[in-house]
PDB file of C-alpha atoms in Angstrom:
ATOM      1  CA  UNK A  21     160.251  70.509 101.541  1.00  0.00           C
ATOM      2  CA  UNK A  22     159.110  72.134  98.433  1.00  0.00           C
ATOM      3  CA  UNK A  23     161.959  74.253  96.595  1.00  0.00           C
ATOM      4  CA  UNK A  24     161.897  76.776  93.853  1.00  0.00           C
ATOM      5  CA  UNK A  25     165.007  78.421  92.220  1.00  0.00           C
ATOM      6  CA  UNK A  26     164.580  81.089  89.621  1.00  0.00           C
ATOM      7  CA  UNK A  27     167.292  82.292  87.395  1.00  0.00           C
ATOM      8  CA  UNK A  28     168.633  84.904  86.408  1.00  0.00           C
ATOM      9  CA  UNK A  29     168.051  87.179  89.368  1.00  0.00           C
ATOM     10  CA  UNK A  30     167.745  90.234  86.974  1.00  0.00           C
ATOM     11  CA  UNK A  31     167.547  90.573  83.131  1.00  0.00           C
ATOM     12  CA  UNK A  32     167.876  93.740  81.309  1.00  0.00           C
ATOM     13  CA  UNK A  33     166.369  93.563  77.761  1.00  0.00           C
ATOM     14  CA  UNK A  34     166.112  96.025  74.952  1.00  0.00           C
ATOM     15  CA  UNK A  35     162.782  96.444  73.543  1.00  0.00           C
ATOM     16  CA  UNK A  36     162.049  93.720  71.036  1.00  0.00           C
ATOM     17  CA  UNK A  37     164.885  91.397  72.489  1.00  0.00           C
ATOM     18  CA  UNK A  38     163.296  88.061  73.311  1.00  0.00           C
ATOM     19  CA  UNK A  39     164.614  86.063  76.238  1.00  0.00           C
ATOM     20  CA  UNK A  40     163.482  83.438  78.644  1.00  0.00           C
ATOM     21  CA  UNK A  41     163.260  82.913  82.433  1.00  0.00           C
ATOM     22  CA  UNK A  42     164.123  79.735  84.406  1.00  0.00           C
ATOM     23  CA  UNK A  43     162.177  78.107  87.321  1.00  0.00           C
ATOM     24  CA  UNK A  44     163.768  74.944  88.719  1.00  0.00           C
ATOM     25  CA  UNK A  45     161.615  73.065  91.260  1.00  0.00           C
ATOM     26  CA  UNK A  46     161.608  70.152  93.591  1.00  0.00           C
ATOM     27  CA  UNK A  47     158.199  68.992  94.818  1.00  0.00           C
ATOM     28  CA  UNK A  48     156.937  65.563  96.126  1.00  0.00           C
ATOM     29  CA  UNK A  49     154.134  65.313  93.549  1.00  0.00           C
ATOM     30  CA  UNK A  50     153.221  68.586  91.613  1.00  0.00           C
ATOM     31  CA  UNK A  51     149.741  69.757  91.688  1.00  0.00           C
ATOM     32  CA  UNK A  52     150.523  72.847  89.879  1.00  0.00           C
ATOM     33  CA  UNK A  53     153.113  75.262  88.933  1.00  0.00           C
ATOM     34  CA  UNK A  54     152.147  79.047  89.120  1.00  0.00           C
ATOM     35  CA  UNK A  55     153.644  82.069  87.266  1.00  0.00           C
ATOM     36  CA  UNK A  56     152.997  85.590  88.570  1.00  0.00           C
ATOM     37  CA  UNK A  57     153.770  89.102  87.519  1.00  0.00           C
ATOM     38  CA  UNK A  58     154.540  91.635  90.411  1.00  0.00           C
ATOM     39  CA  UNK A  59     154.903  95.372  90.039  1.00  0.00           C
ATOM     40  CA  UNK A  60     156.592  97.255  92.927  1.00  0.00           C
ATOM     41  CA  UNK A  61     154.449  97.618  95.769  1.00  0.00           C
ATOM     42  CA  UNK A  62     151.531  95.579  94.304  1.00  0.00           C
ATOM     43  CA  UNK A  63     150.143  92.192  94.724  1.00  0.00           C
ATOM     44  CA  UNK A  64     151.205  89.413  92.611  1.00  0.00           C
ATOM     45  CA  UNK A  65     149.020  89.217  89.186  1.00  0.00           C
ATOM     46  CA  UNK A  66     148.141  85.596  88.234  1.00  0.00           C
ATOM     47  CA  UNK A  67     149.511  84.659  84.808  1.00  0.00           C
ATOM     48  CA  UNK A  68     149.494  80.819  84.324  1.00  0.00           C
ATOM     49  CA  UNK A  69     149.037  77.559  85.869  1.00  0.00           C
ATOM     50  CA  UNK A  70     150.721  74.408  84.393  1.00  0.00           C
ATOM     51  CA  UNK A  71     149.854  71.062  85.627  1.00  0.00           C
ATOM     52  CA  UNK A  72     151.872  68.498  83.865  1.00  0.00           C
ATOM     53  CA  UNK A  73     155.364  68.092  81.786  1.00  0.00           C
ATOM     54  CA  UNK A  74     154.792  69.093  78.155  1.00  0.00           C
ATOM     55  CA  UNK A  75     152.055  71.670  78.894  1.00  0.00           C
ATOM     56  CA  UNK A  76     152.430  75.148  77.446  1.00  0.00           C
ATOM     57  CA  UNK A  77     150.131  78.343  77.802  1.00  0.00           C
ATOM     58  CA  UNK A  78     150.408  81.542  76.190  1.00  0.00           C
ATOM     59  CA  UNK A  79     149.126  84.911  77.023  1.00  0.00           C
ATOM     60  CA  UNK A  80     150.085  87.968  74.774  1.00  0.00           C
ATOM     61  CA  UNK A  81     153.799  88.144  74.550  1.00  0.00           C
ATOM     62  CA  UNK A  82     154.421  85.471  77.210  1.00  0.00           C
ATOM     63  CA  UNK A  83     154.655  81.657  77.033  1.00  0.00           C
ATOM     64  CA  UNK A  84     155.018  79.298  79.819  1.00  0.00           C
ATOM     65  CA  UNK A  85     156.367  75.845  79.504  1.00  0.00           C
ATOM     66  CA  UNK A  86     156.833  72.908  81.854  1.00  0.00           C
ATOM     67  CA  UNK A  87     159.119  69.944  82.177  1.00  0.00           C
ATOM     68  CA  UNK A  88     159.519  67.510  85.092  1.00  0.00           C
ATOM     69  CA  UNK A  89     162.209  69.589  86.778  1.00  0.00           C
ATOM     70  CA  UNK A  90     161.626  73.231  85.397  1.00  0.00           C
ATOM     71  CA  UNK A  91     159.488  75.758  83.799  1.00  0.00           C
ATOM     72  CA  UNK A  92     160.420  78.435  81.346  1.00  0.00           C
ATOM     73  CA  UNK A  93     158.652  81.829  80.776  1.00  0.00           C
ATOM     74  CA  UNK A  94     159.500  83.073  77.462  1.00  0.00           C
ATOM     75  CA  UNK A  95     159.118  86.795  76.634  1.00  0.00           C
ATOM     76  CA  UNK A  96     158.774  87.270  72.951  1.00  0.00           C
ATOM     77  CA  UNK A  97     159.425  91.054  71.555  1.00  0.00           C
ATOM     78  CA  UNK A  98     158.982  92.413  75.090  1.00  0.00           C
ATOM     79  CA  UNK A  99     157.901  96.051  75.389  1.00  0.00           C
ATOM     80  CA  UNK A 100     158.768  98.540  78.411  1.00  0.00           C
ATOM     81  CA  UNK A 101     155.439  97.808  79.961  1.00  0.00           C
ATOM     82  CA  UNK A 102     156.523  94.083  80.319  1.00  0.00           C
ATOM     83  CA  UNK A 103     159.190  95.386  83.050  1.00  0.00           C
ATOM     84  CA  UNK A 104     158.374  93.674  86.431  1.00  0.00           C
ATOM     85  CA  UNK A 105     159.245  91.059  88.696  1.00  0.00           C
ATOM     86  CA  UNK A 106     158.229  87.473  87.564  1.00  0.00           C
ATOM     87  CA  UNK A 107     157.351  84.871  90.069  1.00  0.00           C
ATOM     88  CA  UNK A 108     157.269  81.094  89.955  1.00  0.00           C
ATOM     89  CA  UNK A 109     155.611  79.016  92.585  1.00  0.00           C
ATOM     90  CA  UNK A 110     154.667  75.274  93.131  1.00  0.00           C
ATOM     91  CA  UNK A 111     151.951  73.552  95.092  1.00  0.00           C
ATOM     92  CA  UNK A 112     152.341  69.942  95.974  1.00  0.00           C
ATOM     93  CA  UNK A 113     149.876  67.308  96.287  1.00  0.00           C
ATOM     94  CA  UNK A 114     150.374  67.276  99.891  1.00  0.00           C
ATOM     95  CA  UNK A 115     150.294  71.076 100.444  1.00  0.00           C
ATOM     96  CA  UNK A 116     147.733  73.475 100.578  1.00  0.00           C
ATOM     97  CA  UNK A 117     150.184  76.467  99.943  1.00  0.00           C
ATOM     98  CA  UNK A 118     152.273  77.878  97.337  1.00  0.00           C
ATOM     99  CA  UNK A 119     155.886  77.980  97.719  1.00  0.00           C
ATOM    100  CA  UNK A 120     157.738  80.856  95.890  1.00  0.00           C
ATOM    101  CA  UNK A 121     160.936  81.519  94.241  1.00  0.00           C
ATOM    102  CA  UNK A 122     162.642  84.801  94.629  1.00  0.00           C
ATOM    103  CA  UNK A 123     161.790  86.050  91.207  1.00  0.00           C
ATOM    104  CA  UNK A 124     163.476  87.373  88.310  1.00  0.00           C
ATOM    105  CA  UNK A 125     163.166  91.267  87.935  1.00  0.00           C
ATOM    106  CA  UNK A 126     162.901  92.264  84.087  1.00  0.00           C
ATOM    107  CA  UNK A 127     163.694  95.659  82.931  1.00  0.00           C
ATOM    108  CA  UNK A 128     162.898  96.331  79.299  1.00  0.00           C
ATOM    109  CA  UNK A 129     164.390  99.570  77.857  1.00  0.00           C
ATOM    110  CA  UNK A 130     162.811 101.410  74.902  1.00  0.00           C
TER     111      UNK A 130
ATOM    112  CA  UNK B  28     141.647  94.065  89.986  1.00  0.00           C
ATOM    113  CA  UNK B  29     141.753  90.621  91.437  1.00  0.00           C
ATOM    114  CA  UNK B  30     138.566  90.887  93.383  1.00  0.00           C
ATOM    115  CA  UNK B  31     140.548  90.317  96.752  1.00  0.00           C
ATOM    116  CA  UNK B  32     140.235  93.357  98.868  1.00  0.00           C
ATOM    117  CA  UNK B  33     142.519  94.133 101.896  1.00  0.00           C
ATOM    118  CA  UNK B  34     142.426  96.878 104.511  1.00  0.00           C
ATOM    119  CA  UNK B  35     144.144  98.976 105.444  1.00  0.00           C
ATOM    120  CA  UNK B  36     146.723  99.742 102.625  1.00  0.00           C
ATOM    121  CA  UNK B  37     149.175 101.237 104.927  1.00  0.00           C
ATOM    122  CA  UNK B  38     149.941 100.783 108.686  1.00  0.00           C
ATOM    123  CA  UNK B  39     152.421 102.390 110.777  1.00  0.00           C
ATOM    124  CA  UNK B  40     152.981 101.477 114.406  1.00  0.00           C
ATOM    125  CA  UNK B  41     155.392 101.290 117.283  1.00  0.00           C
ATOM    126  CA  UNK B  42     157.209  98.160 118.499  1.00  0.00           C
ATOM    127  CA  UNK B  43     155.122  96.196 121.155  1.00  0.00           C
ATOM    128  CA  UNK B  44     151.837  97.129 119.670  1.00  0.00           C
ATOM    129  CA  UNK B  45     148.978  95.105 118.329  1.00  0.00           C
ATOM    130  CA  UNK B  46     147.541  95.346 114.690  1.00  0.00           C
ATOM    131  CA  UNK B  47     144.613  93.566 112.882  1.00  0.00           C
ATOM    132  CA  UNK B  48     144.747  93.181 108.935  1.00  0.00           C
ATOM    133  CA  UNK B  49     141.523  92.512 107.221  1.00  0.00           C
ATOM    134  CA  UNK B  50     140.909  90.474 103.937  1.00  0.00           C
ATOM    135  CA  UNK B  51     137.889  89.743 101.797  1.00  0.00           C
ATOM    136  CA  UNK B  52     138.172  86.976  99.247  1.00  0.00           C
ATOM    137  CA  UNK B  53     136.817  86.935  95.813  1.00  0.00           C
ATOM    138  CA  UNK B  54     133.232  86.179  95.577  1.00  0.00           C
ATOM    139  CA  UNK B  55     132.575  82.510  95.719  1.00  0.00           C
ATOM    140  CA  UNK B  56     135.878  81.524  96.914  1.00  0.00           C
ATOM    141  CA  UNK B  57     136.122  79.745 100.184  1.00  0.00           C
ATOM    142  CA  UNK B  58     139.803  79.584 100.659  1.00  0.00           C
ATOM    143  CA  UNK B  59     141.850  82.362 102.128  1.00  0.00           C
ATOM    144  CA  UNK B  60     145.687  82.441 102.454  1.00  0.00           C
ATOM    145  CA  UNK B  61     148.029  84.912 104.076  1.00  0.00           C
ATOM    146  CA  UNK B  62     151.716  85.582 103.029  1.00  0.00           C
ATOM    147  CA  UNK B  63     154.297  87.979 104.234  1.00  0.00           C
ATOM    148  CA  UNK B  64     156.815  89.437 101.783  1.00  0.00           C
ATOM    149  CA  UNK B  65     159.977  91.347 103.152  1.00  0.00           C
ATOM    150  CA  UNK B  66     162.991  92.440 101.006  1.00  0.00           C
ATOM    151  CA  UNK B  67     165.114  89.459 102.210  1.00  0.00           C
ATOM    152  CA  UNK B  68     162.774  86.861 102.588  1.00  0.00           C
ATOM    153  CA  UNK B  69     160.655  86.969  99.510  1.00  0.00           C
ATOM    154  CA  UNK B  70     156.985  85.686  99.531  1.00  0.00           C
ATOM    155  CA  UNK B  71     156.306  83.494 102.564  1.00  0.00           C
ATOM    156  CA  UNK B  72     153.262  81.488 103.295  1.00  0.00           C
ATOM    157  CA  UNK B  73     151.835  82.038 106.639  1.00  0.00           C
ATOM    158  CA  UNK B  74     148.358  80.353 107.011  1.00  0.00           C
ATOM    159  CA  UNK B  75     145.431  79.092 105.173  1.00  0.00           C
ATOM    160  CA  UNK B  76     141.689  78.785 105.845  1.00  0.00           C
ATOM    161  CA  UNK B  77     139.050  77.176 104.179  1.00  0.00           C
ATOM    162  CA  UNK B  78     135.520  77.690 104.898  1.00  0.00           C
ATOM    163  CA  UNK B  79     136.247  79.005 108.431  1.00  0.00           C
ATOM    164  CA  UNK B  80     138.757  76.072 109.333  1.00  0.00           C
ATOM    165  CA  UNK B  81     142.496  76.371 109.603  1.00  0.00           C
ATOM    166  CA  UNK B  82     143.768  74.046 106.581  1.00  0.00           C
ATOM    167  CA  UNK B  83     147.645  74.629 106.632  1.00  0.00           C
ATOM    168  CA  UNK B  84     150.150  76.452 108.532  1.00  0.00           C
ATOM    169  CA  UNK B  85     153.429  77.608 107.368  1.00  0.00           C
ATOM    170  CA  UNK B  86     156.326  79.636 109.185  1.00  0.00           C
ATOM    171  CA  UNK B  87     153.891  81.860 111.214  1.00  0.00           C
ATOM    172  CA  UNK B  88     155.126  83.087 114.350  1.00  0.00           C
ATOM    173  CA  UNK B  89     153.294  82.413 117.730  1.00  0.00           C
ATOM    174  CA  UNK B  90     152.649  86.152 118.032  1.00  0.00           C
ATOM    175  CA  UNK B  91     150.659  86.064 114.793  1.00  0.00           C
ATOM    176  CA  UNK B  92     147.036  84.499 114.596  1.00  0.00           C
ATOM    177  CA  UNK B  93     144.448  84.408 112.093  1.00  0.00           C
ATOM    178  CA  UNK B  94     140.730  83.491 111.607  1.00  0.00           C
ATOM    179  CA  UNK B  95     138.245  83.203 108.986  1.00  0.00           C
ATOM    180  CA  UNK B  96     134.606  84.457 109.793  1.00  0.00           C
ATOM    181  CA  UNK B  97     131.321  83.014 108.649  1.00  0.00           C
ATOM    182  CA  UNK B  98     130.920  85.506 105.709  1.00  0.00           C
ATOM    183  CA  UNK B  99     134.432  84.216 104.635  1.00  0.00           C
ATOM    184  CA  UNK B 100     136.440  87.313 105.302  1.00  0.00           C
ATOM    185  CA  UNK B 101     139.614  86.770 107.271  1.00  0.00           C
ATOM    186  CA  UNK B 102     141.557  88.772 109.971  1.00  0.00           C
ATOM    187  CA  UNK B 103     145.293  88.377 110.448  1.00  0.00           C
ATOM    188  CA  UNK B 104     146.471  89.591 114.217  1.00  0.00           C
ATOM    189  CA  UNK B 105     150.067  90.632 114.912  1.00  0.00           C
ATOM    190  CA  UNK B 106     150.917  91.161 118.327  1.00  0.00           C
ATOM    191  CA  UNK B 107     154.006  92.285 120.447  1.00  0.00           C
ATOM    192  CA  UNK B 108     155.159  93.913 117.056  1.00  0.00           C
ATOM    193  CA  UNK B 109     158.886  94.066 116.323  1.00  0.00           C
ATOM    194  CA  UNK B 110     160.935  96.039 113.751  1.00  0.00           C
ATOM    195  CA  UNK B 111     161.397  92.667 111.686  1.00  0.00           C
ATOM    196  CA  UNK B 112     157.695  92.461 111.208  1.00  0.00           C
ATOM    197  CA  UNK B 113     157.872  95.265 108.705  1.00  0.00           C
ATOM    198  CA  UNK B 114     156.706  93.862 105.599  1.00  0.00           C
ATOM    199  CA  UNK B 115     153.995  93.724 102.891  1.00  0.00           C
ATOM    200  CA  UNK B 116     151.239  91.378 103.921  1.00  0.00           C
ATOM    201  CA  UNK B 117     149.198  89.727 101.046  1.00  0.00           C
ATOM    202  CA  UNK B 118     146.087  87.939 101.317  1.00  0.00           C
ATOM    203  CA  UNK B 119     144.995  85.449  98.489  1.00  0.00           C
ATOM    204  CA  UNK B 120     141.910  83.475  97.487  1.00  0.00           C
ATOM    205  CA  UNK B 121     141.601  80.664  95.194  1.00  0.00           C
ATOM    206  CA  UNK B 122     139.527  78.975  92.754  1.00  0.00           C
ATOM    207  CA  UNK B 123     140.374  75.809  90.750  1.00  0.00           C
ATOM    208  CA  UNK B 124     143.940  76.071  89.764  1.00  0.00           C
ATOM    209  CA  UNK B 125     144.341  79.795  90.295  1.00  0.00           C
ATOM    210  CA  UNK B 126     145.187  81.972  93.343  1.00  0.00           C
ATOM    211  CA  UNK B 127     144.524  85.721  93.162  1.00  0.00           C
ATOM    212  CA  UNK B 128     146.242  88.000  95.476  1.00  0.00           C
ATOM    213  CA  UNK B 129     145.006  91.339  97.057  1.00  0.00           C
ATOM    214  CA  UNK B 130     146.750  94.614  96.861  1.00  0.00           C
ATOM    215  CA  UNK B 131     148.641  93.968 100.243  1.00  0.00           C
ATOM    216  CA  UNK B 132     148.834  95.803 103.377  1.00  0.00           C
ATOM    217  CA  UNK B 133     152.358  97.562 103.968  1.00  0.00           C
ATOM    218  CA  UNK B 134     153.057  97.326 107.807  1.00  0.00           C
ATOM    219  CA  UNK B 135     155.864  99.697 109.117  1.00  0.00           C
ATOM    220  CA  UNK B 136     157.114  99.019 112.662  1.00  0.00           C
ATOM    221  CA  UNK B 137     158.899 101.821 114.153  1.00  0.00           C
TER     222      UNK B 137
END
């Protein structure tokens, strides 16, 4: 069974203080690794899909990277509006579903 | 706005009752996924339909069932409701390499 572990559970940052979130995964054949942002009570908002080790994707202050065992979401110079829960998920080649981690809740203080 | 719509937004009902949640996927998407999100379980995959056919099943209870209709909208039926079924229920639809979530239905069982 696919497994996804995210760390840390919570992260408190000062505005402008860059940091990274970790997503470790085990899957028998990776079809894709997904990153989402979720605000309280709202649906997850799609950010990135990564397919193979070495791949990187960027969107505004966010950059996602992928290795064979883990993915990192780097937040550069965060702003208070970056406060949210960031979810990581994997889809295996034998699956038709996403397996999610528990998420990292990021709070950015002005 | 992801393009995935869900109704109703909120649902309050009593134990033992039956409810139906509705989802319309993004225009052109053939796949519909249902997920449950509770505070202690995170996002859990329930079931996937592709072009009207069931494609994958997760940890969906026997009291729960779903279907996808010819116009591609989907319904999730929850019966004999228990207090523990209180959660956010999300629908998602997918294009190549992306999965987009709707705003969710918050179910409260009293």
